[in-house]
PDB file of C-alpha atoms in Angstrom:
ATOM      1  CA  MET A 218      -3.946   9.422  -4.698  1.00 42.00           C
ATOM      2  CA  ASN A 219      -0.546   7.929  -4.600  1.00 40.00           C
ATOM      3  CA  LYS A 220      -0.533   4.476  -5.989  1.00 39.00           C
ATOM      4  CA  SER A 221       1.515   3.319  -2.634  1.00 38.00           C
ATOM      5  CA  HIS A 222      -1.968   3.971  -0.665  1.00 37.00           C
ATOM      6  CA  LEU A 223      -4.561   2.523  -2.459  1.00 35.00           C
ATOM      7  CA  THR A 224      -5.665   1.018   0.054  1.00 37.00           C
ATOM      8  CA  PHE A 225      -4.467  -1.410   3.475  1.00 40.00           C
ATOM      9  CA  ILE A 226      -1.795  -3.974   1.595  1.00 43.00           C
ATOM     10  CA  ALA A 227      -0.635  -1.295  -0.588  1.00 40.00           C
ATOM     11  CA  LEU A 228       2.310  -0.742   2.022  1.00 43.00           C
ATOM     12  CA  ALA A 229       4.201  -1.915  -1.209  1.00 40.00           C
ATOM     13  CA  ILE A 230       4.216  -5.307   0.306  1.00 43.00           C
ATOM     14  CA  LEU A 231       0.844  -6.161  -2.382  1.00 49.00           C
ATOM     15  CA  THR A 232      -0.894  -3.476  -5.165  1.00 54.00           C
ATOM     16  CA  CYS A 233      -2.544  -4.091  -8.172  1.00 57.00           C
ATOM     17  CA  GLY A 234      -1.204  -5.580 -10.404  1.00 48.00           C
ATOM     18  CA  CYS A 235       2.106  -6.509  -8.151  1.00 48.00           C
ATOM     19  CA  ASN A 236       3.745 -10.069  -8.402  1.00 44.00           C
ATOM     20  CA  ASN A 237       3.945 -12.154  -4.933  1.00 40.00           C
ATOM     21  CA  PRO A 238       7.142 -14.364  -4.291  1.00 38.00           C
ATOM     22  CA  ASN A 239       6.611 -17.579  -4.606  1.00 37.00           C
ATOM     23  CA  THR A 240       8.912 -20.237  -3.308  1.00 39.00           C
ATOM     24  CA  ASN A 241       8.650 -23.843  -1.765  1.00 39.00           C
ATOM     25  CA  GLN A 242       7.990 -23.045   1.659  1.00 38.00           C
ATOM     26  CA  GLU A 243       5.334 -24.752   3.755  1.00 38.00           C
ATOM     27  CA  GLU A 244       4.595 -22.824   7.239  1.00 42.00           C
ATOM     28  CA  GLU A 245       2.137 -23.899   9.451  1.00 38.00           C
ATOM     29  CA  ILE A 246      -0.338 -20.675   9.353  1.00 36.00           C
ATOM     30  CA  SER A 247      -0.606 -19.798  13.873  1.00 41.00           C
ATOM     31  CA  ALA A 248      -3.248 -17.553  15.431  1.00 39.00           C
ATOM     32  CA  SER A 249      -0.614 -16.341  17.228  1.00 43.00           C
ATOM     33  CA  LEU A 250       0.293 -12.532  17.233  1.00 46.00           C
ATOM     34  CA  ASN A 251       2.421 -11.831  19.838  1.00 46.00           C
ATOM     35  CA  ALA A 252       5.919 -13.659  18.147  1.00 42.00           C
ATOM     36  CA  GLU A 253       8.326 -11.690  16.969  1.00 40.00           C
ATOM     37  CA  SER A 254       9.733 -13.798  14.571  1.00 36.00           C
ATOM     38  CA  ASP A 255       8.621 -16.299  12.406  1.00 37.00           C
ATOM     39  CA  SER A 256      10.933 -19.210  10.932  1.00 33.00           C
ATOM     40  CA  VAL A 257      10.434 -20.790   7.986  1.00 35.00           C
ATOM     41  CA  ILE A 258      12.774 -22.543   5.538  1.00 33.00           C
ATOM     42  CA  THR A 259      13.061 -23.563   2.594  1.00 36.00           C
ATOM     43  CA  THR A 260      15.671 -26.790   2.054  1.00 35.00           C
ATOM     44  CA  LYS A 261      17.154 -28.949  -1.146  1.00 36.00           C
ATOM     45  CA  GLU A 262      16.407 -32.120  -1.367  1.00 41.00           C
ATOM     46  CA  SER A 263      20.217 -33.067   0.467  1.00 42.00           C
ATOM     47  CA  GLY A 264      18.603 -31.238   2.979  1.00 46.00           C
ATOM     48  CA  GLU A 265      21.050 -28.014   2.009  1.00 48.00           C
ATOM     49  CA  VAL A 266      19.637 -24.963   2.660  1.00 43.00           C
ATOM     50  CA  THR A 267      19.332 -22.041   0.464  1.00 44.00           C
ATOM     51  CA  THR A 268      17.705 -18.595  -0.420  1.00 44.00           C
ATOM     52  CA  GLU A 269      15.265 -18.314  -2.759  1.00 53.00           C
ATOM     53  CA  THR A 270      15.321 -14.281  -5.376  1.00 63.00           C
ATOM     54  CA  PHE A 271      12.436 -11.765  -3.798  1.00 78.00           C
ATOM     55  CA  VAL A 272      10.795  -9.385  -5.487  1.00 88.00           C
ATOM     56  CA  THR A 273      12.558  -6.162  -3.655  1.00 95.00           C
ATOM     57  CA  ASP A 274       9.749  -3.333  -2.251  1.00 97.00           C
ATOM     58  CA  TRP A 275      12.197  -1.614  -4.880  1.00 97.00           C
ATOM     59  CA  GLU A 276      10.667  -2.960  -7.390  1.00 95.00           C
ATOM     60  CA  LYS A 277       6.837  -3.279  -5.620  1.00 93.00           C
ATOM     61  CA  GLN A 278       6.654   0.848  -5.573  1.00 94.00           C
ATOM     62  CA  ASN A 279       8.188   0.748  -9.764  1.00 94.00           C
ATOM     63  CA  LEU A 280      11.512   2.694  -7.548  1.00 97.00           C
ATOM     64  CA  ILE A 281      14.956   2.402 -10.500  1.00 97.00           C
ATOM     65  CA  GLY A 282      17.805   2.253  -8.465  1.00 97.00           C
ATOM     66  CA  GLN A 283      18.707   1.289  -4.822  1.00 97.00           C
ATOM     67  CA  ILE A 284      17.221   3.550  -2.831  1.00 98.00           C
ATOM     68  CA  ALA A 285      18.076   4.213   1.226  1.00 98.00           C
ATOM     69  CA  SER A 286      15.162   6.933   1.905  1.00 98.00           C
ATOM     70  CA  LEU A 287      11.646   8.028   0.198  1.00 98.00           C
ATOM     71  CA  SER A 288      10.127  11.153   1.757  1.00 97.00           C
ATOM     72  CA  GLU A 289       7.206  12.763   0.409  1.00 97.00           C
ATOM     73  CA  HIS A 290       4.629  15.246   1.245  1.00 95.00           C
ATOM     74  CA  SER A 291       1.825  15.517  -0.597  1.00 95.00           C
ATOM     75  CA  PHE A 292      -0.335  19.408  -0.134  1.00 94.00           C
ATOM     76  CA  ASP A 293      -3.699  21.369  -1.860  1.00 92.00           C
ATOM     77  CA  VAL A 294      -3.032  23.173  -4.211  1.00 91.00           C
ATOM     78  CA  ASP A 295      -4.736  26.112  -5.467  1.00 90.00           C
ATOM     79  CA  GLU A 296      -5.669  26.689  -9.475  1.00 86.00           C
ATOM     80  CA  ASN A 297      -2.226  29.102  -9.975  1.00 84.00           C
ATOM     81  CA  GLY A 298      -0.786  25.934  -7.865  1.00 83.00           C
ATOM     82  CA  GLU A 299      -0.282  27.608  -5.270  1.00 87.00           C
ATOM     83  CA  GLU A 300      -0.001  25.385  -2.118  1.00 87.00           C
ATOM     84  CA  ILE A 301      -2.612  26.161   0.260  1.00 87.00           C
ATOM     85  CA  GLY A 302      -4.505  24.682   3.818  1.00 80.00           C
ATOM     86  CA  MET A 303      -2.432  23.854   7.039  1.00 79.00           C
ATOM     87  CA  GLY A 304       0.792  22.041   6.212  1.00 80.00           C
ATOM     88  CA  GLY A 305      -0.581  19.369   4.459  1.00 90.00           C
ATOM     89  CA  SER A 306       0.443  14.998   4.262  1.00 92.00           C
ATOM     90  CA  SER A 307       3.826  14.046   4.802  1.00 94.00           C
ATOM     91  CA  HIS A 308       4.607   9.671   4.368  1.00 95.00           C
ATOM     92  CA  TRP A 309       8.575   8.308   4.519  1.00 96.00           C
ATOM     93  CA  TYR A 310      10.059   5.094   3.824  1.00 98.00           C
ATOM     94  CA  ASP A 311      13.804   3.880   4.797  1.00 98.00           C
ATOM     95  CA  PHE A 312      15.221   0.974   2.737  1.00 98.00           C
ATOM     96  CA  ASP A 313      17.842  -1.956   4.057  1.00 97.00           C
ATOM     97  CA  SER A 314      20.505  -2.220   0.078  1.00 97.00           C
ATOM     98  CA  THR A 315      19.178  -5.361  -0.232  1.00 96.00           C
ATOM     99  CA  GLY A 316      15.635  -3.055  -1.117  1.00 97.00           C
ATOM    100  CA  ARG A 317      13.173  -4.135   2.189  1.00 97.00           C
ATOM    101  CA  ILE A 318      11.694  -1.459   4.267  1.00 98.00           C
ATOM    102  CA  ILE A 319      12.537  -1.664   7.220  1.00 97.00           C
ATOM    103  CA  GLU A 320      11.099   1.468   8.718  1.00 97.00           C
ATOM    104  CA  GLU A 321       7.698   3.969   7.805  1.00 96.00           C
ATOM    105  CA  GLY A 322       6.464   6.622   9.409  1.00 93.00           C
ATOM    106  CA  SER A 323       3.505   9.288   8.369  1.00 92.00           C
ATOM    107  CA  ASN A 324       2.121  13.381  10.160  1.00 88.00           C
ATOM    108  CA  GLY A 325      -0.360  15.505   9.040  1.00 77.00           C
ATOM    109  CA  CYS A 326      -1.862  18.598  10.226  1.00 73.00           C
ATOM    110  CA  CYS A 327      -3.442  19.511  12.076  1.00 67.00           C
ATOM    111  CA  GLY A 328      -3.283  17.673  15.582  1.00 62.00           C
ATOM    112  CA  ALA A 329      -3.383  13.815  13.045  1.00 72.00           C
ATOM    113  CA  GLU A 330      -1.101  11.766  15.297  1.00 80.00           C
ATOM    114  CA  PHE A 331       2.432  10.491  13.956  1.00 87.00           C
ATOM    115  CA  ARG A 332       2.788   7.082  12.827  1.00 90.00           C
ATOM    116  CA  THR A 333       6.004   5.329  12.934  1.00 92.00           C
ATOM    117  CA  ILE A 334       5.951   0.959  11.521  1.00 95.00           C
ATOM    118  CA  ILE A 335       8.718  -0.881  11.235  1.00 96.00           C
ATOM    119  CA  TYR A 336       9.141  -3.595   9.214  1.00 97.00           C
ATOM    120  CA  LYS A 337      10.333  -7.664  10.756  1.00 97.00           C
ATOM    121  CA  TYR A 338      11.087 -10.281   8.275  1.00 97.00           C
ATOM    122  CA  ASN A 339      11.844 -13.581   8.400  1.00 95.00           C
ATOM    123  CA  GLU A 340      15.172 -15.802   6.624  1.00 91.00           C
ATOM    124  CA  GLU A 341      13.642 -15.456   3.879  1.00 90.00           C
ATOM    125  CA  ASN A 342      13.218 -12.809   3.203  1.00 90.00           C
ATOM    126  CA  GLN A 343       9.340 -12.774   4.165  1.00 95.00           C
ATOM    127  CA  LEU A 344       7.684 -10.440   5.740  1.00 97.00           C
ATOM    128  CA  THR A 345       5.817 -10.979   8.769  1.00 97.00           C
ATOM    129  CA  HIS A 346       4.953  -8.157  11.002  1.00 97.00           C
ATOM    130  CA  ARG A 347       4.417  -4.497  10.777  1.00 97.00           C
ATOM    131  CA  ILE A 348       4.911  -2.705  14.003  1.00 95.00           C
ATOM    132  CA  ILE A 349       2.576   0.523  14.302  1.00 94.00           C
ATOM    133  CA  TYR A 350       3.606   3.340  16.787  1.00 92.00           C
ATOM    134  CA  ALA A 351       1.345   6.308  17.314  1.00 87.00           C
ATOM    135  CA  THR A 352       0.930   9.675  19.229  1.00 80.00           C
ATOM    136  CA  ASP A 353      -0.260  12.741  18.974  1.00 73.00           C
ATOM    137  CA  ASP A 354       3.192  14.427  20.573  1.00 66.00           C
ATOM    138  CA  TRP A 355       5.760  14.168  18.146  1.00 57.00           C
ATOM    139  CA  SER A 356       8.275  14.754  20.815  1.00 55.00           C
ATOM    140  CA  GLU A 357       8.045  11.518  21.508  1.00 55.00           C
ATOM    141  CA  ASP A 358      11.321   8.633  20.156  1.00 57.00           C
ATOM    142  CA  ILE A 359       7.890   6.373  19.981  1.00 59.00           C
ATOM    143  CA  THR A 360       9.670   3.483  18.951  1.00 59.00           C
ATOM    144  CA  LYS A 361      11.406   3.632  22.416  1.00 55.00           C
ATOM    145  CA  ASP A 362       9.005   5.464  25.129  1.00 58.00           C
ATOM    146  CA  ALA A 363       5.977   4.018  23.962  1.00 65.00           C
ATOM    147  CA  ASP A 364       4.117   0.229  23.491  1.00 78.00           C
ATOM    148  CA  TYR A 365       2.732  -0.614  20.286  1.00 87.00           C
ATOM    149  CA  SER A 366      -0.957   0.623  18.821  1.00 91.00           C
ATOM    150  CA  GLU A 367      -1.443  -2.255  16.650  1.00 94.00           C
ATOM    151  CA  LYS A 368       0.500  -5.190  14.903  1.00 96.00           C
ATOM    152  CA  GLU A 369      -0.137  -6.539  12.107  1.00 98.00           C
ATOM    153  CA  LYS A 370       0.854 -10.209  11.144  1.00 98.00           C
ATOM    154  CA  PHE A 371       1.793 -11.584   8.418  1.00 98.00           C
ATOM    155  CA  PHE A 372       1.009 -15.865   7.140  1.00 98.00           C
ATOM    156  CA  TYR A 373       2.709 -18.045   3.615  1.00 96.00           C
ATOM    157  CA  LYS A 374       1.349 -20.900   3.264  1.00 94.00           C
ATOM    158  CA  GLU A 375       3.578 -22.391   0.114  1.00 90.00           C
ATOM    159  CA  GLY A 376       6.209 -19.746   0.126  1.00 90.00           C
ATOM    160  CA  VAL A 377       2.193 -17.078  -1.039  1.00 93.00           C
ATOM    161  CA  LEU A 378       0.936 -15.093   1.367  1.00 96.00           C
ATOM    162  CA  VAL A 379      -3.192 -16.608   2.519  1.00 97.00           C
ATOM    163  CA  LYS A 380      -3.412 -13.679   5.236  1.00 98.00           C
ATOM    164  CA  ILE A 381      -2.846 -10.557   7.371  1.00 98.00           C
ATOM    165  CA  LYS A 382      -4.352 -10.684  10.633  1.00 98.00           C
ATOM    166  CA  LYS A 383      -4.074  -7.034  13.062  1.00 97.00           C
ATOM    167  CA  ALA A 384      -4.922  -6.323  16.491  1.00 97.00           C
ATOM    168  CA  GLY A 385      -4.760  -3.929  18.513  1.00 94.00           C
ATOM    169  CA  PHE A 386      -2.264  -2.842  21.447  1.00 91.00           C
ATOM    170  CA  ASP A 387      -4.571  -5.073  23.186  1.00 92.00           C
ATOM    171  CA  GLN A 388      -3.875  -8.213  21.133  1.00 91.00           C
ATOM    172  CA  GLU A 389      -7.519  -8.589  20.633  1.00 95.00           C
ATOM    173  CA  LEU A 390      -8.254  -9.430  16.804  1.00 96.00           C
ATOM    174  CA  THR A 391      -9.318  -6.577  15.242  1.00 97.00           C
ATOM    175  CA  GLN A 392      -9.000  -7.403  11.214  1.00 97.00           C
ATOM    176  CA  GLU A 393      -8.342  -9.708   8.893  1.00 98.00           C
ATOM    177  CA  VAL A 394      -7.353 -10.435   5.333  1.00 98.00           C
ATOM    178  CA  GLU A 395      -7.278 -13.284   3.257  1.00 98.00           C
ATOM    179  CA  PHE A 396      -5.333 -13.461  -0.611  1.00 98.00           C
ATOM    180  CA  GLU A 397      -6.741 -15.559  -3.404  1.00 97.00           C
ATOM    181  CA  PHE A 398      -3.220 -15.703  -5.757  1.00 95.00           C
ATOM    182  CA  ASN A 399      -2.985 -16.671  -9.671  1.00 93.00           C
ATOM    183  CA  GLY A 400      -0.577 -17.633  -9.969  1.00 88.00           C
ATOM    184  CA  ASP A 401       1.627 -14.398  -8.549  1.00 85.00           C
ATOM    185  CA  GLU A 402      -0.827 -12.978  -9.486  1.00 92.00           C
ATOM    186  CA  LEU A 403      -2.699 -11.654  -7.097  1.00 95.00           C
ATOM    187  CA  ILE A 404      -7.239 -11.754  -7.751  1.00 97.00           C
ATOM    188  CA  LYS A 405      -8.947 -11.110  -4.110  1.00 97.00           C
ATOM    189  CA  GLU A 406      -8.290 -10.178  -1.205  1.00 97.00           C
ATOM    190  CA  GLU A 407     -11.194 -10.735   1.611  1.00 97.00           C
ATOM    191  CA  VAL A 408     -11.566  -7.891   4.520  1.00 97.00           C
ATOM    192  CA  PHE A 409     -12.965  -9.295   7.913  1.00 96.00           C
ATOM    193  CA  ASN A 410     -13.330  -6.068  10.418  1.00 95.00           C
ATOM    194  CA  GLU A 411     -14.750  -7.818  13.499  1.00 94.00           C
ATOM    195  CA  GLY A 412     -17.743  -6.299  15.286  1.00 90.00           C
ATOM    196  CA  SER A 413     -19.230  -5.500  11.643  1.00 90.00           C
ATOM    197  CA  ASP A 414     -21.707  -8.384   9.885  1.00 87.00           C
ATOM    198  CA  GLN A 415     -20.653  -7.482   6.911  1.00 89.00           C
ATOM    199  CA  LYS A 416     -17.788  -7.982   5.424  1.00 93.00           C
ATOM    200  CA  GLU A 417     -15.541  -5.962   1.668  1.00 95.00           C
ATOM    201  CA  ILE A 418     -14.230  -8.349  -1.132  1.00 96.00           C
ATOM    202  CA  ILE A 419     -12.271  -6.776  -3.309  1.00 97.00           C
ATOM    203  CA  THR A 420     -11.029  -8.803  -7.454  1.00 96.00           C
ATOM    204  CA  TYR A 421      -8.697  -7.041  -8.691  1.00 97.00           C
ATOM    205  CA  THR A 422      -7.742  -7.697 -12.515  1.00 96.00           C
ATOM    206  CA  SER A 423      -4.110  -6.140 -14.714  1.00 93.00           C
ATOM    207  CA  SER A 424      -2.378  -6.228 -17.278  1.00 93.00           C
ATOM    208  CA  PRO A 425       0.424  -4.028 -18.272  1.00 92.00           C
ATOM    209  CA  SER A 426      -0.894  -1.040 -18.927  1.00 96.00           C
ATOM    210  CA  LYS A 427      -4.498  -1.344 -17.021  1.00 97.00           C
ATOM    211  CA  CYS A 428      -5.065  -2.558 -12.814  1.00 96.00           C
ATOM    212  CA  VAL A 429      -8.430  -2.972 -11.980  1.00 97.00           C
ATOM    213  CA  GLU A 430      -9.697  -2.859  -8.410  1.00 97.00           C
ATOM    214  CA  THR A 431     -13.456  -3.773  -8.079  1.00 96.00           C
ATOM    215  CA  HIS A 432     -14.927  -3.420  -3.761  1.00 95.00           C
ATOM    216  CA  TYR A 433     -18.110  -5.144  -2.825  1.00 94.00           C
ATOM    217  CA  LEU A 434     -20.481  -5.806  -0.043  1.00 92.00           C
ATOM    218  CA  SER A 435     -20.941  -8.812   1.584  1.00 82.00           C
ATOM    219  CA  ASP A 436     -20.514 -10.764  -2.009  1.00 68.00           C
ATOM    220  CA  THR A 437     -22.948  -9.775  -3.293  1.00 77.00           C
ATOM    221  CA  ILE A 438     -23.595  -5.717  -3.324  1.00 86.00           C
ATOM    222  CA  PHE A 439     -21.299  -3.528  -5.699  1.00 88.00           C
ATOM    223  CA  TYR A 440     -19.420  -0.728  -3.728  1.00 89.00           C
ATOM    224  CA  TYR A 441     -17.237   0.811  -5.847  1.00 95.00           C
ATOM    225  CA  LYS A 442     -14.589   0.252  -8.688  1.00 97.00           C
ATOM    226  CA  ILE A 443     -11.544   2.157  -9.831  1.00 98.00           C
ATOM    227  CA  GLU A 444      -9.586   1.664 -12.755  1.00 98.00           C
ATOM    228  CA  ASN A 445      -5.698   2.873 -13.503  1.00 98.00           C
ATOM    229  CA  ASP A 446      -4.214   3.307 -16.416  1.00 98.00           C
ATOM    230  CA  LEU A 447      -0.435   2.994 -16.110  1.00 97.00           C
ATOM    231  CA  ASP A 448       2.518   4.441 -17.519  1.00 95.00           C
ATOM    232  CA  GLN A 449       5.503   1.245 -19.063  1.00 92.00           C
ATOM    233  CA  ILE A 450       7.774   2.566 -15.082  1.00 90.00           C
ATOM    234  CA  GLY A 451       4.364   1.563 -13.813  1.00 93.00           C
ATOM    235  CA  ASN A 452       2.597   4.607 -12.956  1.00 96.00           C
ATOM    236  CA  ILE A 453      -0.469   6.243 -12.466  1.00 97.00           C
ATOM    237  CA  THR A 454      -1.287   8.234 -15.679  1.00 98.00           C
ATOM    238  CA  GLU A 455      -5.158   8.533 -15.253  1.00 98.00           C
ATOM    239  CA  THR A 456      -7.795   6.908 -12.795  1.00 98.00           C
ATOM    240  CA  ARG A 457     -11.464   6.654 -12.732  1.00 98.00           C
ATOM    241  CA  LYS A 458     -13.840   5.553  -9.701  1.00 97.00           C
ATOM    242  CA  TYR A 459     -17.085   4.466  -9.838  1.00 97.00           C
ATOM    243  CA  PHE A 460     -19.327   4.565  -7.175  1.00 94.00           C
ATOM    244  CA  ASP A 461     -23.030   2.504  -6.782  1.00 91.00           C
ATOM    245  CA  ASP A 462     -25.091   5.666  -7.369  1.00 91.00           C
ATOM    246  CA  GLY A 463     -23.746   6.487 -11.305  1.00 93.00           C
ATOM    247  CA  LYS A 464     -21.621   9.035 -10.287  1.00 95.00           C
ATOM    248  CA  ILE A 465     -17.400   8.417 -11.299  1.00 97.00           C
ATOM    249  CA  GLN A 466     -14.461  10.683 -10.323  1.00 97.00           C
ATOM    250  CA  GLU A 467     -11.888  10.876 -12.518  1.00 98.00           C
ATOM    251  CA  GLU A 468      -7.895  11.895 -11.543  1.00 98.00           C
ATOM    252  CA  ARG A 469      -4.984  11.888 -14.325  1.00 98.00           C
ATOM    253  CA  PHE A 470      -1.491  12.600 -12.620  1.00 98.00           C
ATOM    254  CA  GLU A 471       1.177  14.682 -14.258  1.00 97.00           C
ATOM    255  CA  TYR A 472       5.036  13.706 -13.235  1.00 98.00           C
ATOM    256  CA  GLU A 473       8.433  15.264 -13.358  1.00 98.00           C
ATOM    257  CA  TYR A 474      11.500  13.029 -13.348  1.00 97.00           C
ATOM    258  CA  ASP A 475      14.911  12.790 -10.704  1.00 97.00           C
ATOM    259  CA  GLU A 476      18.217  11.542 -13.307  1.00 97.00           C
ATOM    260  CA  LYS A 477      17.595   8.273 -12.451  1.00 96.00           C
ATOM    261  CA  GLY A 478      13.994   7.958 -13.749  1.00 96.00           C
ATOM    262  CA  ASN A 479      12.065   8.410 -10.598  1.00 98.00           C
ATOM    263  CA  TRP A 480       9.321  10.768 -10.195  1.00 98.00           C
ATOM    264  CA  ILE A 481       9.649  13.541  -7.658  1.00 98.00           C
ATOM    265  CA  GLU A 482       6.901  15.740  -8.691  1.00 98.00           C
ATOM    266  CA  GLN A 483       3.528  14.194  -9.164  1.00 97.00           C
ATOM    267  CA  ARG A 484       0.877  16.941 -10.210  1.00 97.00           C
ATOM    268  CA  ARG A 485      -2.788  15.387 -10.160  1.00 97.00           C
ATOM    269  CA  ASN A 486      -6.295  17.077 -11.228  1.00 97.00           C
ATOM    270  CA  TYR A 487      -9.645  15.745 -10.847  1.00 97.00           C
ATOM    271  CA  ARG A 488     -13.069  16.723 -11.834  1.00 97.00           C
ATOM    272  CA  TYR A 489     -16.692  14.048 -11.698  1.00 97.00           C
ATOM    273  CA  ILE A 490     -19.206  13.128 -13.978  1.00 97.00           C
ATOM    274  CA  LEU A 491     -22.810  13.130 -12.960  1.00 95.00           C
ATOM    275  CA  GLU A 492     -25.051  10.899 -13.254  1.00 92.00           C
ATOM    276  CA  ASP A 493     -26.897  12.141 -16.011  1.00 92.00           C
ATOM    277  CA  ASP A 494     -23.680  12.348 -17.966  1.00 92.00           C
ATOM    278  CA  THR A 495     -22.599  16.047 -17.004  1.00 95.00           C
ATOM    279  CA  LYS A 496     -18.386  16.257 -17.032  1.00 96.00           C
ATOM    280  CA  GLU A 497     -17.991  19.046 -14.814  1.00 96.00           C
ATOM    281  CA  GLU A 498     -14.527  20.974 -15.675  1.00 96.00           C
ATOM    282  CA  TRP A 499     -11.278  19.815 -14.541  1.00 96.00           C
ATOM    283  CA  ARG A 500      -9.918  21.267 -11.320  1.00 95.00           C
ATOM    284  CA  LYS A 501      -6.342  21.199  -9.930  1.00 94.00           C
ATOM    285  CA  GLY A 502      -6.158  18.367  -6.734  1.00 93.00           C
ATOM    286  CA  ASN A 503      -2.891  18.151  -4.794  1.00 94.00           C
ATOM    287  CA  THR A 504       0.554  17.728  -5.195  1.00 96.00           C
ATOM    288  CA  THR A 505       2.769  15.553  -3.934  1.00 97.00           C
ATOM    289  CA  THR A 506       6.949  16.237  -4.038  1.00 97.00           C
ATOM    290  CA  ARG A 507       9.701  13.072  -3.149  1.00 98.00           C
ATOM    291  CA  SER A 508      12.638  12.971  -1.886  1.00 98.00           C
ATOM    292  CA  ILE A 509      15.329  11.047  -2.619  1.00 98.00           C
ATOM    293  CA  LYS A 510      18.130   9.608  -1.367  1.00 98.00           C
ATOM    294  CA  TYR A 511      20.359   6.695  -2.797  1.00 98.00           C
ATOM    295  CA  TYR A 512      22.854   4.288  -1.755  1.00 97.00           C
TER     296      TYR A 512
END
């Protein structure tokens, strides 16, 4: 499990323990999912437009240096660390020179969809939309030859993210995610899926060395909890996932780094601790390699 893929909002926008850029803008929350951008202006008392400092997506993904693109390839390995399976999966990001993600994509083996995600921002460097294209025909240029399959719109109040709305290609709402912050720190997320009579609630607590997310269904039903131990950069070194049946999944991560200090290989091992406290032997899980291009 890669930190950038932990949850729906770990889209490199918000992750457990990540601060949210907090400016002085005020935006009326609109229900429209069709607008391609939002106009949010920050003004001083004189009326002069000003630009606030924002946290880059490089920082949100614990990346060091000015990165133009990053691609990851994940695959299962055998006990000798050799690749097995049907080719694994890939994930990539393109960044602009200011550190914002402008495009993202992913694909996998065995007929998995090829996805491209376009990011759109307002004048204050706030993410306003993620437009998602998907196809099972890898020969297509899906950002040109296909209609989008999903769209996510981001809503802010006084500069703080408060909601994401997600709709399908038919513009019908499929999901809403609401956020609660304590200052700059994300502490709660509520996920509403259309057609479901339950909502998922995720609470977050974090420190420089640990990040914990606890999942509930309909406010009170414990679902599972994830504890992540972090190194000084913020990379996950160990994870414990607690299930409602008493089973625990433990994961350990080892890294190799490039000359800038960014990891270029991550090796994951895992084991289960059963309900009777029996500890299974550690097993090799999957390996993720990275290719990074710098400005």
